[in-house]
mmCIF file of C-alpha atoms in Angstrom:
data_model
loop_
_atom_site.group_PDB
_atom_site.id
_atom_site.type_symbol
_atom_site.label_atom_id
_atom_site.label_comp_id
_atom_site.label_asym_id
_atom_site.label_seq_id
_atom_site.Cartn_x
_atom_site.Cartn_y
_atom_site.Cartn_z
ATOM 1 C CA ASN A 1 -26.276 0.600 13.356
ATOM 2 C CA ASP A 2 -29.949 1.475 13.947
ATOM 3 C CA ARG A 3 -29.605 4.891 12.340
ATOM 4 C CA ALA A 4 -28.318 3.595 9.013
ATOM 5 C CA SER A 5 -30.811 3.604 6.172
ATOM 6 C CA LEU A 6 -31.226 0.670 3.805
ATOM 7 C CA GLU A 7 -29.703 2.768 0.997
ATOM 8 C CA ASP A 8 -26.662 3.552 3.164
ATOM 9 C CA ILE A 9 -26.203 -0.120 3.981
ATOM 10 C CA GLU A 10 -26.528 -1.190 0.349
ATOM 11 C CA GLU A 11 -24.015 1.442 -0.732
ATOM 12 C CA ALA A 12 -21.621 0.379 2.028
ATOM 13 C CA LEU A 13 -21.894 -3.264 0.996
ATOM 14 C CA ALA A 14 -21.003 -2.289 -2.556
ATOM 15 C CA THR A 15 -18.067 -0.030 -1.711
ATOM 16 C CA MET A 16 -16.563 -1.254 1.572
ATOM 17 C CA SER A 17 -14.443 -4.290 2.263
ATOM 18 C CA GLU A 18 -16.099 -7.081 4.235
ATOM 19 C CA GLN A 19 -13.988 -6.316 7.300
ATOM 20 C CA HIS A 20 -14.637 -2.568 7.113
ATOM 21 C CA PHE A 21 -18.389 -3.146 6.751
ATOM 22 C CA ALA A 22 -18.403 -5.495 9.739
ATOM 23 C CA GLN A 23 -16.670 -2.856 11.839
ATOM 24 C CA GLU A 24 -18.789 0.117 10.771
ATOM 25 C CA TYR A 25 -22.237 -1.487 10.578
ATOM 26 C CA LEU A 26 -22.101 -4.656 12.647
ATOM 27 C CA ALA A 27 -19.852 -3.395 15.450
ATOM 28 C CA GLN A 28 -17.488 -6.281 14.834
ATOM 29 C CA PHE A 29 -13.846 -5.396 15.315
ATOM 30 C CA THR A 30 -12.400 -8.617 13.974
ATOM 31 C CA SER A 31 -10.172 -6.628 11.610
ATOM 32 C CA PHE A 32 -7.857 -5.984 14.550
ATOM 33 C CA GLU A 33 -7.222 -9.687 15.047
ATOM 34 C CA GLY A 34 -5.234 -12.063 12.885
ATOM 35 C CA GLN A 35 -4.182 -11.520 9.313
ATOM 36 C CA VAL A 36 -4.740 -8.005 7.976
ATOM 37 C CA PHE A 37 -5.026 -8.766 4.269
ATOM 38 C CA LYS A 38 -7.270 -11.828 4.335
ATOM 39 C CA SER A 39 -8.624 -10.766 0.943
ATOM 40 C CA PHE A 40 -5.204 -11.352 -0.672
ATOM 41 C CA VAL A 41 -5.473 -14.743 -2.406
ATOM 42 C CA LYS A 42 -2.216 -15.964 -3.936
ATOM 43 C CA GLU A 43 -3.876 -18.123 -6.575
ATOM 44 C CA ARG A 44 -5.907 -15.156 -7.818
ATOM 45 C CA ASP A 45 -3.796 -12.086 -7.088
ATOM 46 C CA ILE A 46 -0.282 -13.075 -8.162
ATOM 47 C CA PHE A 47 0.714 -12.509 -11.787
ATOM 48 C CA TYR A 48 3.776 -13.153 -13.987
ATOM 49 C CA LEU A 49 5.464 -10.126 -15.539
ATOM 50 C CA ASP A 50 6.340 -11.983 -18.713
ATOM 51 C CA GLY A 51 2.744 -13.072 -19.162
ATOM 52 C CA ILE A 52 1.073 -9.674 -19.382
ATOM 53 C CA ASP A 53 1.411 -6.529 -21.499
ATOM 54 C CA LEU A 54 1.795 -3.490 -19.246
ATOM 55 C CA ASN A 55 2.666 -1.006 -21.984
ATOM 56 C CA GLY A 56 0.660 2.185 -21.632
ATOM 57 C CA CYS A 57 0.118 1.829 -17.900
ATOM 58 C CA ASP A 58 0.633 4.812 -15.615
ATOM 59 C CA ALA A 59 3.346 4.398 -12.973
ATOM 60 C CA TYR A 60 3.781 5.753 -9.480
ATOM 61 C CA ILE A 61 5.720 4.874 -6.343
ATOM 62 C CA GLY A 62 4.928 4.606 -2.642
ATOM 63 C CA TYR A 63 7.915 5.322 -0.392
ATOM 64 C CA ASP A 64 8.302 4.762 3.339
ATOM 65 C CA VAL A 65 11.286 6.607 4.777
ATOM 66 C CA GLY A 66 13.205 4.684 7.390
ATOM 67 C CA PHE A 67 15.090 6.519 10.062
ATOM 68 C CA ARG A 68 16.242 3.757 12.398
ATOM 69 C CA ASP A 69 14.284 1.222 10.328
ATOM 70 C CA PRO A 70 14.729 0.274 6.657
ATOM 71 C CA SER A 71 13.248 2.417 3.898
ATOM 72 C CA ALA A 72 10.837 0.713 1.520
ATOM 73 C CA CYS A 73 9.861 1.435 -2.083
ATOM 74 C CA VAL A 74 6.888 -0.064 -3.936
ATOM 75 C CA VAL A 75 6.315 0.507 -7.669
ATOM 76 C CA ILE A 76 2.728 0.362 -8.950
ATOM 77 C CA LEU A 77 1.545 0.339 -12.562
ATOM 78 C CA VAL A 78 -2.099 1.140 -13.293
ATOM 79 C CA ASP A 79 -4.153 0.044 -16.272
ATOM 80 C CA MET A 80 -6.481 3.045 -16.515
ATOM 81 C CA GLY A 81 -8.963 1.091 -18.629
ATOM 82 C CA SER A 82 -9.535 -1.781 -16.212
ATOM 83 C CA GLY A 83 -8.523 0.027 -13.025
ATOM 84 C CA ILE A 84 -6.184 -2.821 -12.099
ATOM 85 C CA HIS A 85 -3.087 -1.891 -10.073
ATOM 86 C CA TYR A 86 -0.019 -4.067 -10.648
ATOM 87 C CA ILE A 87 2.713 -4.195 -8.009
ATOM 88 C CA VAL A 88 5.714 -4.722 -10.273
ATOM 89 C CA ASP A 89 8.715 -3.923 -8.110
ATOM 90 C CA ALA A 90 9.580 -3.466 -4.451
ATOM 91 C CA TRP A 91 12.749 -3.068 -2.454
ATOM 92 C CA GLN A 92 13.631 -2.403 1.154
ATOM 93 C CA GLU A 93 17.015 -1.487 2.598
ATOM 94 C CA GLY A 94 18.420 0.029 5.771
ATOM 95 C CA ASN A 95 21.423 2.188 6.636
ATOM 96 C CA LEU A 96 21.146 4.289 3.493
ATOM 97 C CA SER A 97 22.213 7.923 3.307
ATOM 98 C CA THR A 98 19.883 10.450 1.727
ATOM 99 C CA ALA A 99 22.038 10.372 -1.419
ATOM 100 C CA ASP A 100 21.864 6.567 -1.549
ATOM 101 C CA GLN A 101 18.095 6.580 -1.111
ATOM 102 C CA ALA A 102 17.695 9.230 -3.805
ATOM 103 C CA ALA A 103 19.825 7.209 -6.219
ATOM 104 C CA LYS A 104 17.802 4.032 -5.666
ATOM 105 C CA VAL A 105 14.469 5.873 -5.930
ATOM 106 C CA LYS A 106 15.509 7.640 -9.152
ATOM 107 C CA ALA A 107 16.646 4.329 -10.620
ATOM 108 C CA SER A 108 13.223 2.817 -9.895
ATOM 109 C CA MET A 109 11.501 5.870 -11.361
ATOM 110 C CA GLU A 110 13.563 5.657 -14.556
ATOM 111 C CA ILE A 111 13.082 1.901 -15.000
ATOM 112 C CA TRP A 112 9.296 2.150 -14.681
ATOM 113 C CA ASP A 113 8.825 5.688 -16.049
ATOM 114 C CA ALA A 114 7.287 7.064 -12.850
ATOM 115 C CA ASP A 115 7.030 10.855 -12.565
ATOM 116 C CA PHE A 116 6.625 11.168 -8.789
ATOM 117 C CA ILE A 117 6.512 9.341 -5.472
ATOM 118 C CA TYR A 118 4.050 9.340 -2.590
ATOM 119 C CA ILE A 119 6.164 9.809 0.522
ATOM 120 C CA ASP A 120 5.632 9.700 4.276
ATOM 121 C CA SER A 121 4.405 13.196 5.153
ATOM 122 C CA ALA A 122 6.374 13.092 8.423
ATOM 123 C CA ALA A 123 9.649 12.987 6.477
ATOM 124 C CA ALA A 124 9.672 16.709 5.675
ATOM 125 C CA GLN A 125 13.461 17.058 5.454
ATOM 126 C CA MET A 126 13.782 14.023 3.213
ATOM 127 C CA LYS A 127 11.021 15.319 0.969
ATOM 128 C CA HIS A 128 12.790 18.695 0.727
ATOM 129 C CA ASP A 129 16.163 17.124 -0.048
ATOM 130 C CA PHE A 130 14.693 14.778 -2.650
ATOM 131 C CA ALA A 131 12.988 17.676 -4.419
ATOM 132 C CA VAL A 132 15.714 20.330 -4.188
ATOM 133 C CA LEU A 133 18.901 18.276 -4.386
ATOM 134 C CA TYR A 134 17.838 15.309 -6.500
ATOM 135 C CA ASP A 135 14.911 16.542 -8.607
ATOM 136 C CA ILE A 136 12.489 13.911 -7.275
ATOM 137 C CA MET A 137 8.887 15.089 -7.235
ATOM 138 C CA CYS A 138 7.296 14.122 -3.920
ATOM 139 C CA ILE A 139 3.636 14.175 -2.849
ATOM 140 C CA ASN A 140 2.620 13.755 0.790
ATOM 141 C CA ALA A 141 0.983 10.374 1.395
ATOM 142 C CA ASP A 142 -2.375 9.931 3.071
ATOM 143 C CA LYS A 143 -1.284 7.930 6.127
ATOM 144 C CA SER A 144 -4.678 6.880 7.521
ATOM 145 C CA ILE A 145 -4.104 3.274 8.548
ATOM 146 C CA LEU A 146 -7.688 2.096 8.990
ATOM 147 C CA ASP A 147 -8.954 3.759 5.824
ATOM 148 C CA GLY A 148 -5.875 2.744 3.859
ATOM 149 C CA VAL A 149 -6.024 -0.908 4.868
ATOM 150 C CA GLY A 150 -9.774 -0.963 4.234
ATOM 151 C CA TYR A 151 -9.234 0.437 0.754
ATOM 152 C CA LEU A 152 -6.502 -2.077 -0.090
ATOM 153 C CA THR A 153 -8.683 -4.902 1.208
ATOM 154 C CA MET A 154 -11.548 -3.751 -1.018
ATOM 155 C CA MET A 155 -9.203 -3.527 -4.018
ATOM 156 C CA PHE A 156 -8.089 -7.133 -3.527
ATOM 157 C CA GLU A 157 -11.701 -8.259 -3.150
ATOM 158 C CA GLN A 158 -12.603 -6.526 -6.422
ATOM 159 C CA GLY A 159 -9.677 -8.101 -8.267
ATOM 160 C CA ARG A 160 -8.006 -4.735 -8.854
ATOM 161 C CA LEU A 161 -4.698 -5.403 -7.059
ATOM 162 C CA LYS A 162 -2.153 -7.820 -8.498
ATOM 163 C CA VAL A 163 1.348 -8.659 -7.256
ATOM 164 C CA ALA A 164 4.269 -9.845 -9.402
ATOM 165 C CA ASP A 165 5.324 -13.391 -8.536
ATOM 166 C CA HIS A 166 9.019 -12.550 -8.054
ATOM 167 C CA LEU A 167 8.362 -10.153 -5.141
ATOM 168 C CA GLU A 168 8.776 -12.866 -2.529
ATOM 169 C CA ASP A 169 9.501 -10.603 0.462
ATOM 170 C CA PHE A 170 6.572 -8.331 -0.406
ATOM 171 C CA ILE A 171 4.259 -11.355 -0.644
ATOM 172 C CA ILE A 172 5.506 -12.558 2.753
ATOM 173 C CA ALA A 173 4.684 -9.119 4.157
ATOM 174 C CA LEU A 174 1.154 -9.251 2.732
ATOM 175 C CA THR A 175 0.591 -12.720 4.102
ATOM 176 C CA ASN A 176 2.010 -12.148 7.575
ATOM 177 C CA ALA A 177 0.944 -8.580 8.437
ATOM 178 C CA ARG A 178 -1.068 -8.495 11.669
ATOM 179 C CA TRP A 179 -2.821 -5.865 13.751
ATOM 180 C CA ASP A 180 -0.858 -4.952 16.866
ATOM 181 C CA THR A 181 -3.501 -5.551 19.540
ATOM 182 C CA ASP A 182 -1.105 -4.355 22.252
ATOM 183 C CA SER A 183 -0.785 -0.877 20.761
ATOM 184 C CA GLN A 184 -2.881 2.062 21.967
ATOM 185 C CA ARG A 185 -3.359 3.167 18.368
ATOM 186 C CA GLU A 186 -4.027 1.463 15.038
ATOM 187 C CA LYS A 187 -0.760 -0.167 14.094
ATOM 188 C CA LEU A 188 0.428 -3.048 11.953
ATOM 189 C CA LYS A 189 3.048 -5.488 13.131
ATOM 190 C CA HIS A 190 5.115 -8.209 11.545
ATOM 191 C CA GLU A 191 7.347 -10.936 12.897
ATOM 192 C CA ASP A 192 10.140 -9.731 10.649
ATOM 193 C CA SER A 193 11.223 -6.415 9.145
ATOM 194 C CA PHE A 194 9.060 -6.608 6.015
ATOM 195 C CA ILE A 195 6.271 -4.488 7.537
ATOM 196 C CA HIS A 196 7.772 -1.367 5.940
ATOM 197 C CA TYR A 197 6.658 -2.691 2.560
ATOM 198 C CA MET A 198 3.072 -2.444 3.788
ATOM 199 C CA ASP A 199 3.451 1.236 4.675
ATOM 200 C CA ALA A 200 4.892 2.086 1.246
ATOM 201 C CA PHE A 201 2.185 -0.024 -0.402
ATOM 202 C CA ARG A 202 -0.575 1.770 1.501
ATOM 203 C CA TYR A 203 0.939 5.209 0.892
ATOM 204 C CA GLY A 204 0.993 4.599 -2.835
ATOM 205 C CA VAL A 205 -2.305 2.895 -3.624
ATOM 206 C CA TYR A 206 -4.486 4.674 -1.069
ATOM 207 C CA THR A 207 -3.170 8.172 -1.786
ATOM 208 C CA ALA A 208 -3.486 7.681 -5.550
ATOM 209 C CA ARG A 209 -7.159 6.695 -5.334
ATOM 210 C CA HIS A 210 -8.434 10.139 -6.408
ATOM 211 C CA GLN A 211 -6.186 10.229 -9.466
ATOM 212 C CA VAL A 212 -6.429 6.664 -10.721
ATOM 213 C CA GLY A 213 -9.538 5.188 -9.085
#
């Protein structure tokens, strides 16, 4: 980018993921090919729940509403001192009624002491029903795919995203998520149904960035 100043480039290098920087400043669109979360390193980014004290962390939930597809819920705890986000729980299930989904979400909220969920903004009726009928506080998620994936990638690179070792399906989703190069718009794909975890994950962490850093 000939118009970018040295200060802009230095700031971008410090704040952007490697893939995002390559796209914005080097006109390299490699982020649309192959593995999406290349910055997720199992040996570094997986932790054991019984080996860490998470008392005092703030909790929130990312929720992807499934209509024909499964719904997915991802629970994130944040250490406000270090800025590290811990993915401590995740579940995905299809063919659930609104009442069933509300019951499962409330159970996750109570277990982890979460006050609200970040939910797919397109699910207006579900958001209304959750709030009015089941007393679940919902906040519309920021659904930007490129920005969201770039932010998550940067968080992994900075060591500020950790995943509990028992979340095997979630870890498979992280490892196998790919860009859909056949789509006319930015879209993630997966060889199995676990891709919905990635939407809930992105909704939660990316939307919460202003509140928790």
